[in-house]
Tab-separated table of C-alpha atoms and ligand atoms in Angstrom:
chain	number	residue	atom	x	y	z
I	1	MET	CA	-18.340	-5.742	8.107
I	2	ALA	CA	-17.393	-3.917	11.284
I	3	THR	CA	-16.408	-0.276	11.099
I	4	ARG	CA	-12.928	-1.142	12.334
I	5	GLN	CA	-12.493	-3.667	9.532
I	6	PHE	CA	-13.682	-1.099	7.019
I	7	GLU	CA	-11.087	1.374	8.323
I	8	ASP	CA	-8.425	-1.270	7.767
I	9	LEU	CA	-9.455	-1.574	4.130
I	10	VAL	CA	-9.436	2.133	3.533
I	11	ARG	CA	-6.364	3.447	5.351
I	12	VAL	CA	-2.924	3.147	3.785
I	13	GLU	CA	-0.615	5.580	5.566
I	14	GLY	CA	2.200	4.585	7.918
I	15	GLN	CA	1.857	1.044	9.230
I	16	ALA	CA	-1.799	0.660	8.189
I	17	PRO	CA	-2.206	-2.975	7.078
I	18	MET	CA	-3.703	-2.211	3.653
I	19	GLY	CA	-0.882	0.209	2.890
I	20	GLN	CA	1.630	-2.454	3.848
I	21	LEU	CA	-0.126	-5.013	1.648
I	22	MET	CA	-0.222	-2.594	-1.301
I	23	ARG	CA	3.512	-2.033	-1.010
I	24	GLN	CA	3.948	-5.645	-2.134
I	25	TYR	CA	2.943	-4.626	-5.671
I	26	TRP	CA	4.564	-2.270	-8.185
I	27	ALA	CA	2.708	1.058	-8.092
I	28	PRO	CA	2.115	3.408	-11.022
I	29	ALA	CA	3.813	6.574	-9.775
I	30	ILE	CA	3.989	9.226	-12.501
I	31	GLN	CA	3.518	9.584	-16.250
I	32	SER	CA	6.846	9.159	-18.030
I	33	GLU	CA	6.289	12.248	-20.168
I	34	ARG	CA	6.283	14.485	-17.093
I	35	LEU	CA	9.930	13.706	-16.440
I	36	ILE	CA	12.309	15.393	-18.872
I	37	PRO	CA	16.084	14.806	-18.745
I	38	ASP	CA	17.540	17.559	-16.553
I	39	GLY	CA	14.005	19.005	-16.289
I	40	ALA	CA	12.075	20.148	-13.237
I	41	PRO	CA	11.774	17.498	-10.510
I	42	GLN	CA	8.151	16.503	-9.908
I	43	ARG	CA	6.499	16.200	-6.535
I	44	LEU	CA	4.811	12.856	-5.805
I	45	ARG	CA	2.736	11.563	-2.936
I	46	LEU	CA	1.912	7.879	-2.520
I	47	PHE	CA	0.677	6.052	0.606
I	48	GLY	CA	1.037	9.370	2.444
I	49	GLU	CA	4.764	9.575	1.632
I	50	ASP	CA	6.130	12.759	0.054
I	51	LEU	CA	8.555	12.014	-2.749
I	52	VAL	CA	10.252	13.630	-5.683
I	53	ALA	CA	10.803	12.111	-9.134
I	54	PHE	CA	13.337	13.307	-11.679
I	55	ARG	CA	14.996	12.167	-14.893
I	56	GLY	CA	18.748	12.479	-15.102
I	57	THR	CA	20.829	13.686	-18.029
I	58	ASP	CA	21.118	10.148	-19.409
I	59	GLY	CA	17.368	9.503	-19.182
I	60	THR	CA	17.455	7.450	-15.980
I	61	VAL	CA	14.472	8.006	-13.695
I	62	CYS	CA	14.919	8.266	-9.942
I	63	ILE	CA	12.449	8.588	-7.062
I	64	VAL	CA	13.600	9.651	-3.575
I	65	ASP	CA	12.093	11.325	-0.512
I	66	GLU	CA	11.171	14.927	-1.150
I	67	ARG	CA	13.182	16.091	1.866
I	68	CYS	CA	16.927	16.433	1.434
I	69	PRO	CA	18.711	13.949	3.726
I	70	HIS	CA	20.939	16.755	5.066
I	71	ARG	CA	18.535	19.231	6.679
I	72	GLY	CA	15.253	18.532	4.964
I	73	ALA	CA	14.976	21.212	2.284
I	74	SER	CA	12.608	20.246	-0.509
I	75	LEU	CA	14.295	18.606	-3.461
I	76	VAL	CA	11.454	19.769	-5.697
I	77	LEU	CA	13.403	23.040	-5.671
I	78	ALA	CA	16.730	21.342	-6.433
I	79	ARG	CA	18.814	21.772	-9.575
I	80	ASN	CA	18.646	18.751	-11.879
I	81	GLU	CA	22.057	18.529	-13.532
I	82	ASN	CA	24.721	16.009	-14.534
I	83	CYS	CA	22.709	12.939	-13.571
I	84	GLY	CA	21.593	14.111	-10.166
I	85	LEU	CA	19.571	16.487	-8.009
I	86	ARG	CA	21.627	19.177	-6.244
I	87	CYS	CA	19.926	20.621	-3.169
I	88	LEU	CA	19.832	24.399	-3.231
I	89	LEU	CA	20.538	24.851	0.477
I	90	HIS	CA	24.045	23.376	0.880
I	91	GLY	CA	24.716	21.609	-2.396
I	92	TRP	CA	24.331	17.924	-1.478
I	93	LYS	CA	23.788	15.931	-4.628
I	94	ILE	CA	21.703	12.768	-5.056
I	95	GLY	CA	22.605	10.718	-8.112
I	96	THR	CA	20.159	8.812	-10.313
I	97	ASN	CA	21.186	5.714	-8.330
I	98	GLY	CA	19.331	7.289	-5.397
I	99	LYS	CA	22.496	7.703	-3.323
I	100	VAL	CA	24.163	10.835	-1.985
I	101	VAL	CA	27.105	11.294	-4.354
I	102	GLU	CA	28.425	14.700	-3.258
I	103	ALA	CA	28.343	16.548	0.081
I	104	ALA	CA	31.127	19.130	0.305
I	105	ASN	CA	30.518	19.824	3.993
I	106	MET	CA	31.069	16.195	5.030
I	107	PRO	CA	34.431	14.640	5.984
I	108	ALA	CA	36.250	13.005	3.102
I	109	ALA	CA	35.981	9.596	4.769
I	110	ALA	CA	32.191	9.788	5.225
I	111	ARG	CA	30.195	6.932	3.669
I	112	LEU	CA	27.807	9.147	1.724
I	113	ASP	CA	26.288	6.108	0.007
I	114	LYS	CA	25.008	4.866	3.369
I	115	ILE	CA	22.901	7.957	4.040
I	116	PRO	CA	19.208	7.037	3.628
I	117	THR	CA	17.446	8.944	0.851
I	118	GLY	CA	14.180	7.026	0.630
I	119	HIS	CA	15.165	5.769	-2.806
I	120	ARG	CA	12.465	3.693	-4.534
I	121	PRO	CA	13.377	1.307	-7.355
I	122	THR	CA	11.610	2.224	-10.607
I	123	HIS	CA	10.684	0.707	-13.941
I	124	GLU	CA	9.118	2.320	-17.023
I	125	SER	CA	6.493	0.810	-19.313
I	126	ALA	CA	3.247	1.891	-20.968
I	127	GLY	CA	4.193	5.551	-20.501
I	128	ILE	CA	4.257	5.060	-16.743
I	129	VAL	CA	7.052	5.185	-14.181
I	130	TRP	CA	6.367	2.328	-11.753
I	131	ALA	CA	7.808	2.435	-8.249
I	132	TRP	CA	8.528	-0.299	-5.735
I	133	PHE	CA	7.636	0.548	-2.137
I	134	GLY	CA	8.334	-2.881	-0.669
I	135	ASP	CA	11.540	-4.338	0.669
I	136	PRO	CA	14.413	-2.771	-1.336
I	137	GLU	CA	16.380	-5.989	-0.878
I	138	SER	CA	13.826	-8.078	-2.780
I	139	VAL	CA	12.582	-6.141	-5.762
I	140	PRO	CA	10.373	-8.339	-7.965
I	141	PRO	CA	10.474	-8.356	-11.777
I	142	PRO	CA	8.584	-5.502	-13.466
I	143	PRO	CA	4.816	-5.895	-13.586
I	144	ALA	CA	3.651	-8.069	-16.481
I	145	HIS	CA	0.492	-6.213	-17.389
I	146	ASN	CA	-1.077	-7.050	-20.707
I	147	PHE	CA	-0.756	-3.404	-21.784
I	148	ALA	CA	2.929	-3.198	-20.879
I	149	ASN	CA	4.326	-3.717	-24.368
I	150	VAL	CA	1.661	-2.554	-26.800
I	151	PRO	CA	3.094	-0.311	-29.542
I	152	GLU	CA	2.927	3.464	-29.565
I	153	GLY	CA	-0.427	4.665	-30.857
I	154	HIS	CA	-2.164	1.715	-29.237
I	155	ILE	CA	-2.206	3.205	-25.766
I	156	VAL	CA	-3.149	6.376	-23.915
I	157	THR	CA	-2.352	6.827	-20.239
I	158	LEU	CA	-4.245	9.380	-18.167
I	159	ALA	CA	-4.094	10.256	-14.463
I	160	SER	CA	-5.900	12.591	-12.100
I	161	THR	CA	-6.304	13.050	-8.355
I	162	ILE	CA	-9.649	12.293	-6.743
I	163	GLY	CA	-10.518	13.767	-3.354
I	164	CYS	CA	-11.465	10.581	-1.515
I	165	ASN	CA	-9.937	7.318	-0.357
I	166	TRP	CA	-8.907	4.684	-2.872
I	167	LEU	CA	-11.704	2.200	-2.182
I	168	GLN	CA	-14.579	4.636	-2.524
I	169	LEU	CA	-14.236	5.173	-6.256
I	170	LEU	CA	-13.505	1.510	-6.847
I	171	GLU	CA	-16.684	0.537	-5.033
I	172	THR	CA	-18.663	2.756	-7.372
I	173	LEU	CA	-17.339	0.545	-10.169
I	174	TRP	CA	-18.403	-2.557	-8.259
I	175	ASP	CA	-21.921	-1.187	-8.297
I	176	PRO	CA	-23.572	-2.000	-11.642
I	177	TYR	CA	-26.864	-0.573	-10.462
I	178	HIS	CA	-25.642	3.023	-10.504
I	179	ILE	CA	-25.233	2.898	-14.290
I	180	SER	CA	-28.952	2.969	-14.857
I	181	TRP	CA	-29.328	6.024	-12.653
I	182	LEU	CA	-26.253	8.212	-12.654
I	183	HIS	CA	-25.246	7.350	-16.205
I	184	MET	CA	-28.679	7.123	-17.760
I	185	ASP	CA	-27.717	9.791	-20.331
I	186	SER	CA	-24.297	8.635	-21.248
I	187	ILE	CA	-24.436	4.850	-21.113
I	188	ASP	CA	-28.016	3.820	-20.701
I	189	ARG	CA	-29.656	5.759	-23.528
I	190	SER	CA	-26.734	5.663	-25.881
I	191	TYR	CA	-25.924	2.001	-25.879
I	192	ASP	CA	-28.887	-0.067	-24.865
I	193	THR	CA	-30.686	0.374	-28.147
I	194	SER	CA	-32.843	-2.662	-27.508
I	195	ASP	CA	-34.840	-0.798	-24.919
I	196	GLU	CA	-35.930	2.785	-25.418
I	197	ASP	CA	-35.973	3.434	-21.730
I	198	GLY	CA	-32.628	1.838	-21.175
I	199	PHE	CA	-31.299	-0.172	-18.288
I	200	HIS	CA	-33.077	1.702	-15.589
I	201	THR	CA	-36.324	-0.050	-16.344
I	202	SER	CA	-34.737	-3.424	-15.886
I	203	GLY	CA	-34.293	-3.221	-12.143
I	204	ILE	CA	-31.296	-4.484	-10.247
I	205	PRO	CA	-28.845	-6.094	-12.674
I	206	GLU	CA	-28.298	-9.768	-12.166
I	207	HIS	CA	-24.677	-10.567	-11.662
I	208	THR	CA	-22.354	-13.497	-11.341
I	209	PHE	CA	-19.350	-13.356	-9.074
I	210	TYR	CA	-16.261	-15.438	-9.803
I	211	PRO	CA	-13.447	-15.577	-7.242
I	212	ALA	CA	-10.030	-15.582	-8.891
I	213	GLU	CA	-6.432	-15.981	-7.824
I	214	PHE	CA	-5.804	-12.342	-8.771
I	215	GLY	CA	-8.933	-10.931	-7.061
I	216	PHE	CA	-12.347	-11.562	-8.587
I	217	ARG	CA	-14.411	-11.134	-11.687
I	218	TYR	CA	-18.065	-10.365	-12.190
I	219	THR	CA	-20.517	-10.207	-15.030
I	220	THR	CA	-23.870	-8.494	-15.141
I	221	ALA	CA	-26.734	-9.686	-17.273
I	222	SER	CA	-27.904	-6.276	-18.449
I	223	ASP	CA	-24.471	-4.806	-18.911
I	224	ASN	CA	-23.700	-4.806	-22.616
I	225	ILE	CA	-20.511	-2.800	-22.298
I	226	THR	CA	-18.289	-4.371	-19.700
I	227	LEU	CA	-18.757	-7.992	-20.555
I	228	GLY	CA	-16.925	-9.246	-17.529
I	229	VAL	CA	-15.105	-6.997	-15.125
I	230	PRO	CA	-12.013	-8.370	-13.447
I	231	PHE	CA	-10.766	-6.790	-10.267
I	232	VAL	CA	-7.052	-7.407	-10.012
I	233	MET	CA	-5.331	-6.901	-6.701
I	234	PRO	CA	-4.614	-4.515	-5.310
I	235	TRP	CA	-6.388	-1.675	-7.194
I	236	TYR	CA	-7.067	-2.524	-10.848
I	237	SER	CA	-10.368	-2.771	-12.661
I	238	HIS	CA	-10.287	-4.116	-16.244
I	239	HIS	CA	-12.934	-3.151	-18.768
I	240	ILE	CA	-13.635	-3.898	-22.411
I	241	LEU	CA	-15.187	-0.945	-24.212
I	242	GLY	CA	-17.392	-2.749	-26.676
I	243	GLY	CA	-18.670	-6.118	-27.689
I	244	THR	CA	-15.963	-7.325	-30.042
I	245	ASN	CA	-12.687	-9.051	-29.417
I	246	GLN	CA	-10.848	-6.126	-31.007
I	247	ALA	CA	-12.540	-3.539	-28.819
I	248	ASP	CA	-10.496	-1.027	-26.910
I	249	ARG	CA	-9.862	-1.862	-23.277
I	250	VAL	CA	-9.338	0.304	-20.271
I	251	VAL	CA	-7.633	-0.485	-17.012
I	252	LEU	CA	-8.455	1.773	-14.110
I	253	ALA	CA	-5.975	1.858	-11.244
I	254	HIS	CA	-7.004	3.423	-7.925
I	255	VAL	CA	-3.675	4.207	-6.336
I	256	PRO	CA	-3.720	5.805	-2.886
I	257	VAL	CA	-2.048	9.194	-2.608
I	258	ASP	CA	-2.900	9.066	1.098
I	259	ASP	CA	-5.913	8.057	3.191
I	260	THR	CA	-8.142	10.696	1.631
I	261	HIS	CA	-6.843	11.140	-1.915
I	262	THR	CA	-6.473	8.766	-4.835
I	263	MET	CA	-4.574	8.926	-8.087
I	264	LEU	CA	-6.913	7.458	-10.657
I	265	TRP	CA	-5.097	6.066	-13.670
I	266	ALA	CA	-6.932	5.238	-16.886
I	267	ILE	CA	-4.861	3.145	-19.265
I	268	ILE	CA	-6.763	2.890	-22.552
I	269	TYR	CA	-5.265	0.469	-25.044
I	270	ASN	CA	-5.906	-1.855	-27.939
I	271	ILE	CA	-3.648	-4.861	-28.443
I	272	ASP	CA	-4.714	-5.474	-32.054
I	273	MET	CA	-4.921	-2.035	-33.649
I	274	PRO	CA	-4.066	1.619	-33.011
I	275	LEU	CA	-6.551	3.535	-30.881
I	276	ASP	CA	-9.043	5.433	-32.996
I	277	PRO	CA	-10.588	8.441	-31.256
I	278	LYS	CA	-13.708	7.901	-33.381
I	279	GLY	CA	-13.633	4.136	-33.002
I	280	ASN	CA	-15.617	1.697	-30.959
I	281	GLY	CA	-14.223	2.064	-27.467
I	282	MET	CA	-12.790	5.543	-27.572
I	283	ALA	CA	-16.030	6.903	-29.003
I	284	MET	CA	-18.161	5.003	-26.561
I	285	PHE	CA	-16.191	6.393	-23.703
I	286	ASN	CA	-14.975	9.520	-25.399
I	287	GLY	CA	-15.561	11.019	-22.008
I	288	PHE	CA	-12.561	9.178	-20.613
I	289	PRO	CA	-9.895	11.483	-22.066
I	290	LYS	CA	-12.218	14.468	-21.692
I	291	ALA	CA	-12.784	13.684	-18.034
I	292	PHE	CA	-9.086	14.060	-17.351
I	293	GLU	CA	-8.779	17.134	-19.570
I	294	TYR	CA	-11.672	18.939	-17.895
I	295	ARG	CA	-11.168	17.529	-14.417
I	296	ASP	CA	-10.081	20.789	-12.823
I	297	GLU	CA	-13.328	22.478	-13.805
I	298	PHE	CA	-15.395	19.875	-11.921
I	299	ARG	CA	-14.520	20.178	-8.235
I	300	PRO	CA	-16.385	20.092	-4.926
I	301	GLU	CA	-15.952	23.861	-4.592
I	302	ASN	CA	-18.268	24.511	-7.567
I	303	LEU	CA	-20.586	21.538	-6.938
I	304	TRP	CA	-18.846	19.769	-9.813
I	305	ALA	CA	-20.191	22.424	-12.218
I	306	GLN	CA	-23.649	20.951	-12.029
I	307	ASP	CA	-25.924	22.550	-14.625
I	308	ARG	CA	-29.446	22.823	-13.218
I	309	GLU	CA	-30.773	24.360	-16.393
I	310	ALA	CA	-29.671	21.341	-18.409
I	311	MET	CA	-31.429	19.148	-15.856
I	312	ARG	CA	-34.620	21.183	-16.179
I	313	ASP	CA	-34.757	21.225	-19.964
I	314	GLY	CA	-33.981	17.510	-20.263
I	315	ARG	CA	-30.481	17.753	-21.716
I	316	SER	CA	-28.979	15.965	-18.751
I	317	HIS	CA	-30.218	13.792	-15.924
I	318	SER	CA	-27.334	14.566	-13.597
I	319	GLY	CA	-26.336	17.984	-14.910
I	320	ILE	CA	-22.754	16.901	-14.354
I	321	GLY	CA	-19.939	16.008	-16.656
I	322	PHE	CA	-20.838	17.303	-20.085
I	323	ARG	CA	-18.869	19.979	-21.853
I	324	ASN	CA	-18.391	20.941	-25.489
I	325	GLY	CA	-20.885	18.302	-26.522
I	326	THR	CA	-19.125	15.475	-24.720
I	327	MET	CA	-20.596	13.647	-21.782
I	328	SER	CA	-18.234	11.927	-19.404
I	329	VAL	CA	-19.316	9.090	-17.181
I	330	LEU	CA	-16.099	9.430	-15.240
I	331	LEU	CA	-16.824	13.026	-14.280
I	332	GLU	CA	-20.178	11.860	-12.956
I	333	ASP	CA	-18.418	9.123	-10.980
I	334	PHE	CA	-15.783	11.509	-9.627
I	335	ALA	CA	-18.445	13.960	-8.480
I	336	LEU	CA	-20.769	11.530	-6.766
I	337	THR	CA	-17.940	9.592	-5.133
I	338	GLU	CA	-16.229	12.723	-3.865
I	339	SER	CA	-19.590	13.924	-2.615
I	340	MET	CA	-19.575	11.033	-0.085
I	341	GLY	CA	-16.731	12.827	1.718
I	342	PRO	CA	-13.035	11.860	1.960
I	343	ILE	CA	-13.840	8.635	3.831
I	344	LEU	CA	-17.384	7.329	3.726
I	345	ASP	CA	-18.877	7.136	7.192
I	346	ARG	CA	-19.414	3.383	7.328
I	347	LYS	CA	-21.751	3.712	10.313
I	348	ARG	CA	-24.210	5.767	8.269
I	349	GLU	CA	-24.235	3.434	5.291
I	350	HIS	CA	-27.337	1.302	4.612
I	351	LEU	CA	-26.490	-1.228	1.967
I	352	ALA	CA	-29.227	-2.495	-0.356
I	353	PRO	CA	-29.513	-5.799	-2.245
I	354	SER	CA	-28.009	-4.112	-5.309
I	355	ASP	CA	-24.813	-3.475	-3.320
I	356	VAL	CA	-23.927	-7.143	-3.074
I	357	LEU	CA	-20.806	-6.806	-5.227
I	358	ILE	CA	-19.502	-4.088	-2.935
I	359	VAL	CA	-19.911	-6.460	0.001
I	360	LYS	CA	-18.185	-9.286	-1.862
I	361	GLY	CA	-15.386	-7.005	-3.014
I	362	ARG	CA	-14.762	-5.817	0.547
I	363	ASN	CA	-14.673	-9.432	1.691
I	364	VAL	CA	-12.052	-10.291	-0.934
I	365	LEU	CA	-9.889	-7.423	0.317
I	366	TRP	CA	-10.439	-8.365	3.951
I	367	ASP	CA	-9.501	-11.945	3.180
I	368	ALA	CA	-6.284	-10.751	1.517
I	369	LEU	CA	-5.441	-8.656	4.579
I	370	GLU	CA	-5.978	-11.602	6.919
I	371	LYS	CA	-3.777	-13.878	4.813
I	372	PHE	CA	-1.093	-11.197	4.590
I	373	ALA	CA	-1.181	-10.799	8.380
I	374	ARG	CA	-0.537	-14.558	8.652
I	375	GLY	CA	2.558	-14.181	6.501
I	376	GLU	CA	1.120	-15.318	3.170
I	377	ALA	CA	1.981	-13.479	-0.044
I	378	PRO	CA	-0.838	-11.164	-1.144
I	379	PRO	CA	-3.043	-12.533	-3.938
I	380	GLY	CA	-1.551	-11.992	-7.313
I	381	SER	CA	1.734	-10.549	-6.145
I	382	GLY	CA	3.723	-13.548	-7.432
I	383	SER	CA	4.652	-14.850	-10.843
I	384	GLU	CA	1.345	-16.671	-11.350
I	385	VAL	CA	-0.347	-13.365	-11.431
I	386	ALA	CA	1.824	-12.216	-14.251
I	387	ILE	CA	0.101	-14.937	-16.254
I	388	ALA	CA	-3.319	-13.983	-15.012
I	389	ARG	CA	-2.709	-10.378	-15.874
I	390	SER	CA	-1.499	-11.075	-19.363
I	391	THR	CA	-4.594	-13.090	-20.242
I	392	ILE	CA	-7.130	-11.441	-18.060
I	393	ASP	CA	-9.170	-9.582	-20.633
I	394	ARG	CA	-9.569	-12.551	-22.903
I	395	GLN	CA	-10.643	-14.670	-19.953
I	396	ALA	CA	-13.148	-12.020	-19.144
I	397	LYS	CA	-14.624	-12.295	-22.610
I	398	ALA	CA	-15.338	-15.976	-22.220
I	399	PRO	CA	-18.734	-15.837	-20.472
I	400	ALA	CA	-20.128	-13.414	-23.040
I	401	GLN	CA	-19.093	-15.583	-25.966
I	402	GLN	CA	-20.802	-18.673	-24.697
B	1	FES	S1	19.408	20.698	3.301
B	1	FES	FE1	19.969	19.948	1.405
B	1	FES	S2	22.092	20.209	1.329
B	1	FES	FE2	21.574	20.934	3.253
B	2	FE2	FE1	-19.935	5.073	-12.975
């Protein structure tokens, strides 16, 4: 893939093609619990756009541009009262319908409702406020994810910002080979009980790649945890945390904040039973919640808190990501992916045979961009995908059961 093509996959701001394609899907924007009726407005950044989210007195959520449409003061500072945000500078008020509803310094005849506010349609499910960045005149039905309607207690939603572009972290997931190196403490030794030395003795994992209408799916022969990993356009990776049908699942969403930052969402859920912190999936990846809890302590500035002593005395291979007795694979992934820099220098990359899924994944994305440029709907953005998404995990189980 040419460097220019790679740039097109990675960049999302302004008119960048991938950003335009991504705006054809509902985007997870903010955790519902962060928006309290009449509470502090919350700053958001998605696709390089600065926004503010708030919840009105009646519980309605609204997302608009951060800058006040009058003279640009930040609405993060605004008062949130009586179903609207009132700008501190001159008192313009934006209602929960996203329109200017009061502006005392404007003529009485002014069409306040015609003033652009950057309003984004929203929808709430799974503890997430979803926002629509596409054409406001054709807002599709809410996303039909299979976790959308699971009961309370069956789902945990976590989010944290990663200091690199959206594709970089995702590609680390498309790289089964790294498990036997980076995660040799936390996955390899713990779960491959059939082999004392773990995966890393078994060489490059064999894999099978299945194109799909929603993206693609792959399985790896030596991977006894993720029994089939679907990639769902434009940024989702679906995983099953264990070998049974009732195992917990996690969906990771790599949502671009801008070209060089990503909001990583981890949606952990179980359709059949409440999540058990000591249970199969949550225990196996206990590091998932911990990774988000401890995230701020593992940053580039402190070399991701790498513990050389633990590396020397054999407690940890990587020295990264363990705290209070918990090891987190995600913290290892965050660290190593951020360590590549905000945007990997494609020209300095030397791909190996074990990177074949990364190549195939990039090709799927490139293909989607080309089709989108020709005027076709992006893969999985229509109603068919709703079906694919609602059955995706069970489909993914199929190869392992055979
Ligand atoms: S800048 Fe907000 S009301 Fe004037
Ligand atoms: Fe990893």
